[in-house]
């Protein structure tokens, strides 16, 4: 009783604290799951729900049990009866919306267990029945002249039953408290994902060359089509994001969503290639910094000359929101919506003249850096800044359509 009282107090505190925190609605398209209004006997809501059930029996959403004449067991025999697959079918059978296949029909014991669960949800009466059962077993063994051995047998059964009950109760209490604590904290605190960062740190060394090649292949045709008339060519001659991978500093997950097929997370991401404090020593060897070189060629033919515009020492920090829409078809993710909840922090070194050695960072020119950043935000904002978001059709990408 003491452990149960402690459990009830702790659970009450957790639920009370949960009520103080709500989902972030910064993006404008997150909907909370609301509690259904309590039904009052004899109210219009009850009558309406009953009439809707009666009238909706012929709708497309109504679930009808299959007629016995068309069931596999009736047509092909019991040996070809269709089994129950997945939680949807089992849930429909348990709720009575669907008839179970022939050999999986609930037995009398299943029916009795269902009624016991409805009547005795706390298990108090079943525990009392177990105590009286042990007393009756002791009486029977004593009447059969088992003596002290009969008492020992009954005591052994009772001790084992008590031990199993206490073990299960403590396990359930621990699991309930842990789940309640996690659910109460994941929406208000940032969860570290060090394991993911450790994986990405090593995976990045293999993935970055392919990513850089993809960026160059995509950027060159675009630059060629948009080259001004007074220039001979624009070409992205160098592009690398370096050997240090981006990092996810923390993740906040929202659990109280209205749509159960959605996963919404806030990612605090950063890309600081010059900060090596969190990079393992074995990965610091042969370190390469991010570098982007855009070669601008002025003039025509032999008279023309190419001028490299260098961008390096890039730094990025931002708060992103990722919304995944799940689906029943592989890869079980239909779309992924990505947006920034606020303007990210961006820094870089831009050297339009002089190259890497003698180049001058034009960000030191008063007002020019702010102008460049404002231009970037004005271009990216309508696509990626909340409430706008960029949608990735994962199913279409996987199917190759």
Tab-separated table of C-alpha atoms in Angstrom:
chain	number	residue	atom	x	y	z
A	1	UNK	CA	0.000	0.000	0.000
A	2	UNK	CA	2.872	2.330	0.773
A	3	UNK	CA	4.469	1.816	-2.659
A	4	UNK	CA	1.096	2.355	-4.334
A	5	UNK	CA	0.613	5.621	-2.441
A	6	UNK	CA	4.081	6.818	-3.514
A	7	UNK	CA	3.271	5.870	-7.090
A	8	UNK	CA	-0.035	7.768	-7.042
A	9	UNK	CA	1.604	10.905	-5.601
A	10	UNK	CA	4.426	10.852	-8.157
A	11	UNK	CA	2.034	10.271	-11.040
A	12	UNK	CA	-0.173	13.145	-9.884
A	13	UNK	CA	2.811	15.511	-9.791
A	14	UNK	CA	3.925	14.466	-13.256
A	15	UNK	CA	0.480	15.027	-14.742
A	16	UNK	CA	0.186	18.380	-12.973
A	17	UNK	CA	3.521	19.527	-14.387
A	18	UNK	CA	2.554	18.374	-17.856
A	19	UNK	CA	-0.436	20.682	-17.824
A	20	UNK	CA	1.887	23.687	-17.515
A	21	UNK	CA	3.597	23.097	-20.843
A	22	UNK	CA	2.071	23.319	-24.280
A	23	UNK	CA	3.308	22.602	-27.747
A	24	UNK	CA	5.237	25.221	-29.652
A	25	UNK	CA	2.977	26.693	-32.334
A	26	UNK	CA	5.645	28.912	-33.876
A	27	UNK	CA	5.240	27.348	-37.304
A	28	UNK	CA	1.475	27.736	-37.292
A	29	UNK	CA	0.682	24.229	-38.498
A	30	UNK	CA	1.037	22.111	-35.347
A	31	UNK	CA	-2.258	21.028	-33.829
A	32	UNK	CA	-2.650	19.720	-30.302
A	33	UNK	CA	-4.659	16.638	-29.501
A	34	UNK	CA	-7.691	17.744	-27.468
A	35	UNK	CA	-9.514	15.623	-24.949
A	36	UNK	CA	-13.016	14.493	-25.994
A	37	UNK	CA	-15.911	16.121	-24.176
A	38	UNK	CA	-17.513	13.874	-21.538
A	39	UNK	CA	-20.777	12.322	-22.667
A	40	UNK	CA	-23.827	13.092	-20.531
A	41	UNK	CA	-26.499	10.370	-20.503
A	42	UNK	CA	-29.586	11.510	-22.379
A	43	UNK	CA	-27.839	14.512	-23.950
A	44	UNK	CA	-28.021	15.487	-27.586
A	45	UNK	CA	-24.431	14.347	-28.098
A	46	UNK	CA	-25.327	10.818	-27.110
A	47	UNK	CA	-28.414	10.797	-29.319
A	48	UNK	CA	-26.489	12.320	-32.198
A	49	UNK	CA	-23.717	9.758	-31.900
A	50	UNK	CA	-26.265	6.957	-31.822
A	51	UNK	CA	-28.088	8.258	-34.870
A	52	UNK	CA	-24.789	8.790	-36.676
A	53	UNK	CA	-23.861	5.197	-36.000
A	54	UNK	CA	-27.212	3.997	-37.273
A	55	UNK	CA	-27.233	6.230	-40.333
A	56	UNK	CA	-23.540	5.671	-41.088
A	57	UNK	CA	-23.971	1.916	-41.337
A	58	UNK	CA	-24.291	2.275	-45.096
A	59	UNK	CA	-21.407	4.737	-45.499
A	60	UNK	CA	-18.019	3.961	-46.886
A	61	UNK	CA	-16.387	4.149	-43.459
A	62	UNK	CA	-18.725	1.605	-41.893
A	63	UNK	CA	-17.161	-1.745	-41.035
A	64	UNK	CA	-19.328	-4.767	-41.751
A	65	UNK	CA	-18.532	-8.281	-40.685
A	66	UNK	CA	-18.109	-10.491	-43.725
A	67	UNK	CA	-21.057	-12.798	-44.464
A	68	UNK	CA	-20.464	-16.375	-43.473
A	69	UNK	CA	-21.207	-17.609	-46.972
A	70	UNK	CA	-18.231	-15.665	-48.349
A	71	UNK	CA	-15.689	-16.340	-45.635
A	72	UNK	CA	-12.696	-18.461	-46.621
A	73	UNK	CA	-13.606	-21.060	-44.004
A	74	UNK	CA	-17.085	-21.521	-45.489
A	75	UNK	CA	-15.914	-21.694	-49.084
A	76	UNK	CA	-12.579	-23.483	-48.860
A	77	UNK	CA	-12.742	-25.122	-45.476
A	78	UNK	CA	-11.243	-24.401	-42.084
A	79	UNK	CA	-7.713	-25.243	-43.205
A	80	UNK	CA	-7.616	-22.205	-45.530
A	81	UNK	CA	-9.129	-19.694	-43.088
A	82	UNK	CA	-7.553	-16.260	-43.191
A	83	UNK	CA	-5.516	-15.309	-40.142
A	84	UNK	CA	-5.462	-12.067	-38.171
A	85	UNK	CA	-2.601	-9.791	-39.250
A	86	UNK	CA	-1.726	-6.485	-37.605
A	87	UNK	CA	-3.160	-4.390	-34.822
A	88	UNK	CA	-5.962	-2.940	-36.973
A	89	UNK	CA	-7.602	-6.303	-37.612
A	90	UNK	CA	-7.154	-7.468	-34.022
A	91	UNK	CA	-8.556	-4.180	-32.706
A	92	UNK	CA	-11.615	-4.467	-34.963
A	93	UNK	CA	-12.211	-8.006	-33.685
A	94	UNK	CA	-11.814	-6.987	-30.028
A	95	UNK	CA	-14.259	-4.092	-30.451
A	96	UNK	CA	-16.827	-6.268	-32.203
A	97	UNK	CA	-16.688	-4.367	-35.504
A	98	UNK	CA	-15.369	-7.385	-37.332
A	99	UNK	CA	-15.957	-11.109	-37.002
A	100	UNK	CA	-12.895	-13.191	-36.258
A	101	UNK	CA	-11.912	-15.997	-38.623
A	102	UNK	CA	-13.273	-19.456	-37.767
A	103	UNK	CA	-10.368	-21.008	-35.846
A	104	UNK	CA	-9.552	-17.732	-34.074
A	105	UNK	CA	-13.016	-17.202	-32.564
A	106	UNK	CA	-12.706	-16.118	-28.892
A	107	UNK	CA	-13.144	-18.985	-26.477
A	108	UNK	CA	-15.263	-19.060	-23.337
A	109	UNK	CA	-12.180	-18.267	-21.230
A	110	UNK	CA	-11.448	-15.182	-23.347
A	111	UNK	CA	-15.009	-13.985	-22.797
A	112	UNK	CA	-14.762	-14.542	-19.035
A	113	UNK	CA	-11.407	-12.705	-18.932
A	114	UNK	CA	-12.924	-9.763	-20.825
A	115	UNK	CA	-15.821	-9.465	-18.360
A	116	UNK	CA	-13.449	-9.761	-15.380
A	117	UNK	CA	-11.325	-6.956	-16.800
A	118	UNK	CA	-14.426	-4.792	-17.141
A	119	UNK	CA	-15.677	-5.485	-13.624
A	120	UNK	CA	-12.381	-5.647	-11.735
A	121	UNK	CA	-9.996	-3.214	-13.397
A	122	UNK	CA	-7.758	-2.779	-10.337
A	123	UNK	CA	-7.438	-6.522	-9.679
A	124	UNK	CA	-8.532	-6.175	-6.038
A	125	UNK	CA	-11.260	-8.805	-6.172
A	126	UNK	CA	-9.040	-11.226	-8.040
A	127	UNK	CA	-6.391	-10.870	-5.368
A	128	UNK	CA	-8.996	-11.559	-2.699
A	129	UNK	CA	-10.127	-14.610	-4.660
A	130	UNK	CA	-6.511	-15.782	-4.775
A	131	UNK	CA	-6.174	-15.490	-0.978
A	132	UNK	CA	-9.371	-17.468	-0.397
A	133	UNK	CA	-8.171	-20.004	-2.952
A	134	UNK	CA	-4.975	-20.541	-0.958
A	135	UNK	CA	-7.013	-20.937	2.218
A	136	UNK	CA	-9.221	-23.517	0.509
A	137	UNK	CA	-6.146	-25.366	-0.815
A	138	UNK	CA	-4.693	-25.495	2.702
A	139	UNK	CA	-7.989	-26.846	4.047
A	140	UNK	CA	-8.136	-29.541	1.338
A	141	UNK	CA	-4.542	-30.645	1.903
A	142	UNK	CA	-5.093	-30.751	5.661
A	143	UNK	CA	-8.296	-32.779	5.225
A	144	UNK	CA	-6.325	-35.262	3.119
A	145	UNK	CA	-3.901	-35.769	6.066
A	146	UNK	CA	-0.943	-34.052	4.395
A	147	UNK	CA	-0.216	-32.357	7.721
A	148	UNK	CA	2.689	-29.949	7.828
A	149	UNK	CA	3.623	-30.871	4.250
A	150	UNK	CA	0.250	-29.656	3.011
A	151	UNK	CA	0.798	-26.339	4.759
A	152	UNK	CA	4.277	-26.116	3.205
A	153	UNK	CA	2.887	-26.794	-0.287
A	154	UNK	CA	0.180	-24.128	0.081
A	155	UNK	CA	2.708	-21.668	1.527
A	156	UNK	CA	5.048	-22.320	-1.417
A	157	UNK	CA	2.287	-21.571	-3.923
A	158	UNK	CA	1.323	-18.444	-1.984
A	159	UNK	CA	4.912	-17.199	-1.733
A	160	UNK	CA	5.496	-17.694	-5.449
A	161	UNK	CA	2.226	-15.938	-6.333
A	162	UNK	CA	3.074	-13.017	-4.027
A	163	UNK	CA	6.575	-12.716	-5.471
A	164	UNK	CA	5.325	-12.694	-9.063
A	165	UNK	CA	2.647	-10.120	-8.224
A	166	UNK	CA	5.075	-7.782	-6.453
A	167	UNK	CA	7.653	-8.119	-9.229
A	168	UNK	CA	5.111	-7.257	-11.909
A	169	UNK	CA	3.669	-4.398	-9.881
A	170	UNK	CA	7.069	-2.813	-9.274
A	171	UNK	CA	8.008	-3.202	-12.921
A	172	UNK	CA	4.757	-1.562	-14.036
A	173	UNK	CA	5.200	1.298	-11.551
A	174	UNK	CA	8.767	1.907	-12.722
A	175	UNK	CA	7.745	1.858	-16.379
A	176	UNK	CA	4.795	4.209	-15.749
A	177	UNK	CA	6.948	6.703	-13.877
A	178	UNK	CA	9.695	6.600	-16.481
A	179	UNK	CA	7.291	7.052	-19.399
A	180	UNK	CA	5.467	9.828	-17.578
A	181	UNK	CA	8.724	11.658	-16.860
A	182	UNK	CA	9.936	11.307	-20.444
A	183	UNK	CA	6.628	12.462	-21.905
A	184	UNK	CA	6.604	15.453	-19.570
A	185	UNK	CA	10.143	16.543	-20.438
A	186	UNK	CA	10.614	15.872	-24.150
A	187	UNK	CA	8.391	18.818	-25.114
A	188	UNK	CA	10.097	21.353	-22.847
A	189	UNK	CA	13.768	20.289	-22.773
A	190	UNK	CA	16.331	19.584	-25.454
A	191	UNK	CA	17.356	15.973	-25.776
A	192	UNK	CA	20.989	15.349	-26.677
A	193	UNK	CA	21.681	13.050	-29.601
A	194	UNK	CA	25.348	12.351	-29.070
A	195	UNK	CA	25.079	8.909	-30.627
A	196	UNK	CA	23.779	10.429	-33.871
A	197	UNK	CA	26.504	13.064	-33.952
A	198	UNK	CA	29.127	10.368	-33.414
A	199	UNK	CA	27.722	8.408	-36.348
A	200	UNK	CA	27.467	11.453	-38.627
A	201	UNK	CA	31.032	12.525	-37.753
A	202	UNK	CA	32.458	9.327	-39.239
A	203	UNK	CA	29.866	8.920	-41.987
A	204	UNK	CA	30.490	12.469	-43.188
A	205	UNK	CA	33.992	11.603	-44.438
A	206	UNK	CA	32.493	9.121	-46.914
A	207	UNK	CA	29.370	11.093	-47.796
A	208	UNK	CA	30.805	14.604	-48.269
A	209	UNK	CA	32.638	13.965	-51.589
A	210	UNK	CA	29.434	12.627	-53.168
A	211	UNK	CA	27.452	15.565	-51.800
A	212	UNK	CA	29.985	18.091	-53.129
A	213	UNK	CA	29.968	16.469	-56.565
A	214	UNK	CA	26.159	16.582	-56.583
A	215	UNK	CA	26.170	20.297	-55.719
A	216	UNK	CA	28.635	21.122	-58.498
A	217	UNK	CA	26.687	19.092	-61.066
A	218	UNK	CA	23.491	20.910	-60.112
A	219	UNK	CA	25.015	24.405	-59.837
A	220	UNK	CA	27.011	24.558	-63.071
A	221	UNK	CA	24.020	24.361	-65.479
A	222	UNK	CA	22.172	26.972	-63.432
A	223	UNK	CA	25.177	29.328	-63.461
A	224	UNK	CA	25.632	28.811	-67.189
A	225	UNK	CA	22.028	29.747	-67.917
A	226	UNK	CA	22.142	32.839	-65.699
A	227	UNK	CA	25.527	34.238	-66.758
A	228	UNK	CA	25.281	37.984	-67.451
A	229	UNK	CA	26.115	39.174	-70.964
A	230	UNK	CA	29.224	41.097	-69.932
A	231	UNK	CA	30.811	37.909	-68.507
A	232	UNK	CA	32.224	35.014	-70.472
A	233	UNK	CA	31.344	32.311	-67.924
A	234	UNK	CA	30.496	31.519	-64.340
A	235	UNK	CA	31.723	28.215	-62.989
A	236	UNK	CA	31.869	26.627	-59.575
A	237	UNK	CA	35.419	25.299	-59.715
A	238	UNK	CA	35.797	24.282	-56.048
A	239	UNK	CA	33.225	23.171	-53.552
A	240	UNK	CA	33.808	21.285	-50.319
A	241	UNK	CA	32.182	21.440	-46.908
A	242	UNK	CA	35.290	20.161	-45.176
A	243	UNK	CA	35.924	17.154	-42.989
A	244	UNK	CA	33.859	18.255	-39.994
A	245	UNK	CA	30.219	17.249	-40.173
A	246	UNK	CA	27.199	19.361	-39.168
A	247	UNK	CA	26.001	18.766	-35.635
A	248	UNK	CA	22.618	18.485	-33.959
A	249	UNK	CA	22.949	20.206	-30.594
A	250	UNK	CA	19.532	19.173	-29.308
A	251	UNK	CA	16.142	17.780	-30.307
A	252	UNK	CA	12.730	18.638	-28.902
A	253	UNK	CA	9.941	16.201	-29.769
A	254	UNK	CA	6.215	16.924	-29.658
A	255	UNK	CA	4.064	14.004	-28.524
A	256	UNK	CA	0.609	15.572	-28.028
A	257	UNK	CA	-0.194	15.986	-31.719
A	258	UNK	CA	-3.670	15.796	-33.166
A	259	UNK	CA	-2.569	13.623	-36.091
A	260	UNK	CA	-1.054	10.360	-34.905
A	261	UNK	CA	0.621	9.869	-38.301
A	262	UNK	CA	2.866	12.898	-37.774
A	263	UNK	CA	6.243	13.258	-36.104
A	264	UNK	CA	7.299	16.829	-35.308
A	265	UNK	CA	10.729	17.701	-33.954
A	266	UNK	CA	12.701	20.883	-33.341
A	267	UNK	CA	16.352	20.508	-34.284
A	268	UNK	CA	18.981	22.880	-32.943
A	269	UNK	CA	21.606	22.417	-35.657
A	270	UNK	CA	25.025	23.957	-36.119
A	271	UNK	CA	27.907	23.824	-38.576
A	272	UNK	CA	31.140	25.174	-37.084
A	273	UNK	CA	34.025	23.631	-39.055
A	274	UNK	CA	36.750	25.638	-37.319
A	275	UNK	CA	35.762	24.480	-33.820
A	276	UNK	CA	37.653	21.228	-33.193
A	277	UNK	CA	36.900	20.726	-29.503
A	278	UNK	CA	34.250	18.080	-30.199
A	279	UNK	CA	36.199	16.302	-32.953
A	280	UNK	CA	38.052	13.091	-31.972
A	281	UNK	CA	41.832	13.305	-32.212
A	282	UNK	CA	41.978	10.550	-34.823
A	283	UNK	CA	39.751	12.630	-37.120
A	284	UNK	CA	41.769	15.854	-36.755
A	285	UNK	CA	44.495	14.536	-39.018
A	286	UNK	CA	44.323	15.719	-42.614
A	287	UNK	CA	41.659	18.241	-41.671
A	288	UNK	CA	40.130	20.239	-44.526
A	289	UNK	CA	38.162	23.454	-44.048
A	290	UNK	CA	35.093	24.329	-46.128
A	291	UNK	CA	35.930	26.162	-49.310
A	292	UNK	CA	33.864	27.439	-52.230
A	293	UNK	CA	35.482	29.035	-55.280
A	294	UNK	CA	33.382	30.646	-57.990
A	295	UNK	CA	35.471	31.468	-61.060
A	296	UNK	CA	34.242	34.502	-63.003
A	297	UNK	CA	35.728	34.869	-66.477
A	298	UNK	CA	35.682	38.340	-67.983
A	299	UNK	CA	36.302	38.945	-71.683
A	300	UNK	CA	36.215	36.680	-74.707
A	301	UNK	CA	38.700	34.187	-76.118
A	302	UNK	CA	42.391	34.729	-75.380
A	303	UNK	CA	41.795	38.206	-74.000
A	304	UNK	CA	39.569	37.006	-71.182
A	305	UNK	CA	40.811	36.357	-67.652
A	306	UNK	CA	39.349	34.384	-64.809
A	307	UNK	CA	38.905	35.848	-61.342
A	308	UNK	CA	38.249	33.502	-58.400
A	309	UNK	CA	35.696	34.564	-55.780
A	310	UNK	CA	36.477	32.714	-52.584
A	311	UNK	CA	34.060	31.871	-49.761
A	312	UNK	CA	35.496	30.167	-46.659
A	313	UNK	CA	35.214	29.889	-42.865
A	314	UNK	CA	31.455	29.342	-43.090
A	315	UNK	CA	29.509	29.111	-39.807
A	316	UNK	CA	25.856	28.228	-39.441
A	317	UNK	CA	23.553	27.900	-36.424
A	318	UNK	CA	19.792	27.649	-36.513
A	319	UNK	CA	16.616	26.227	-35.046
A	320	UNK	CA	14.836	23.990	-37.529
A	321	UNK	CA	11.553	22.166	-37.377
A	322	UNK	CA	11.109	18.833	-39.140
A	323	UNK	CA	7.651	17.351	-39.681
A	324	UNK	CA	7.379	13.799	-41.016
A	325	UNK	CA	4.095	12.516	-42.428
A	326	UNK	CA	3.973	8.744	-42.054
A	327	UNK	CA	2.246	6.310	-44.395
A	328	UNK	CA	1.613	2.577	-44.805
A	329	UNK	CA	3.817	2.199	-47.921
A	330	UNK	CA	7.596	1.746	-47.742
A	331	UNK	CA	9.622	3.767	-46.716
A	332	UNK	CA	6.614	4.639	-44.503
A	333	UNK	CA	7.360	8.384	-44.757
A	334	UNK	CA	5.229	10.258	-47.273
A	335	UNK	CA	6.575	13.785	-46.952
A	336	UNK	CA	9.087	15.715	-44.889
A	337	UNK	CA	8.439	19.415	-44.181
A	338	UNK	CA	11.462	21.461	-43.132
A	339	UNK	CA	11.514	25.081	-41.988
A	340	UNK	CA	13.466	27.465	-39.776
A	341	UNK	CA	11.634	28.726	-36.714
A	342	UNK	CA	13.796	31.833	-36.704
A	343	UNK	CA	16.470	33.425	-38.837
A	344	UNK	CA	19.638	31.328	-38.613
A	345	UNK	CA	23.004	32.772	-37.668
A	346	UNK	CA	25.270	32.801	-40.730
A	347	UNK	CA	28.870	33.932	-40.994
A	348	UNK	CA	31.460	33.576	-43.729
A	349	UNK	CA	34.565	35.126	-45.245
A	350	UNK	CA	34.073	36.481	-48.778
A	351	UNK	CA	37.155	37.370	-50.817
A	352	UNK	CA	36.188	38.523	-54.308
A	353	UNK	CA	39.680	39.654	-55.277
A	354	UNK	CA	43.127	38.365	-54.422
A	355	UNK	CA	42.285	34.730	-53.809
A	356	UNK	CA	43.128	32.827	-50.661
A	357	UNK	CA	46.483	34.470	-49.941
A	358	UNK	CA	46.042	38.147	-50.771
A	359	UNK	CA	42.272	38.332	-50.720
A	360	UNK	CA	40.446	40.950	-48.693
A	361	UNK	CA	37.316	40.031	-46.762
A	362	UNK	CA	34.671	42.456	-47.980
A	363	UNK	CA	32.674	41.818	-44.800
A	364	UNK	CA	34.958	44.415	-43.204
A	365	UNK	CA	33.440	47.080	-45.421
A	366	UNK	CA	30.866	48.935	-43.293
A	367	UNK	CA	27.287	47.976	-44.155
A	368	UNK	CA	28.201	45.445	-46.856
A	369	UNK	CA	27.966	42.345	-44.674
A	370	UNK	CA	24.521	43.339	-43.382
A	371	UNK	CA	23.387	43.986	-46.947
A	372	UNK	CA	24.546	40.520	-48.079
A	373	UNK	CA	22.839	38.783	-45.139
A	374	UNK	CA	19.593	40.706	-45.624
A	375	UNK	CA	19.607	39.735	-49.299
A	376	UNK	CA	20.131	36.088	-48.387
A	377	UNK	CA	17.301	36.153	-45.833
A	378	UNK	CA	14.944	37.850	-48.284
A	379	UNK	CA	15.573	35.095	-50.837
A	380	UNK	CA	15.480	32.088	-48.488
A	381	UNK	CA	12.731	33.422	-46.182
A	382	UNK	CA	9.707	32.785	-48.444
A	383	UNK	CA	10.865	29.178	-48.893
A	384	UNK	CA	12.202	28.094	-45.504
A	385	UNK	CA	11.271	30.544	-42.734
A	386	UNK	CA	8.180	29.727	-40.647
A	387	UNK	CA	5.304	29.592	-41.339
A	388	UNK	CA	6.661	28.764	-44.812
A	389	UNK	CA	8.236	25.366	-45.204
A	390	UNK	CA	10.006	23.293	-47.821
A	391	UNK	CA	8.304	19.964	-48.608
A	392	UNK	CA	10.237	16.883	-49.684
A	393	UNK	CA	8.139	14.174	-51.316
A	394	UNK	CA	9.960	11.103	-49.999
A	395	UNK	CA	7.660	8.589	-51.705
A	396	UNK	CA	8.230	10.214	-55.084
A	397	UNK	CA	11.989	10.270	-54.596
A	398	UNK	CA	12.109	6.602	-53.603
A	399	UNK	CA	9.879	5.522	-56.494
A	400	UNK	CA	11.953	7.548	-58.967
A	401	UNK	CA	8.909	9.280	-60.415
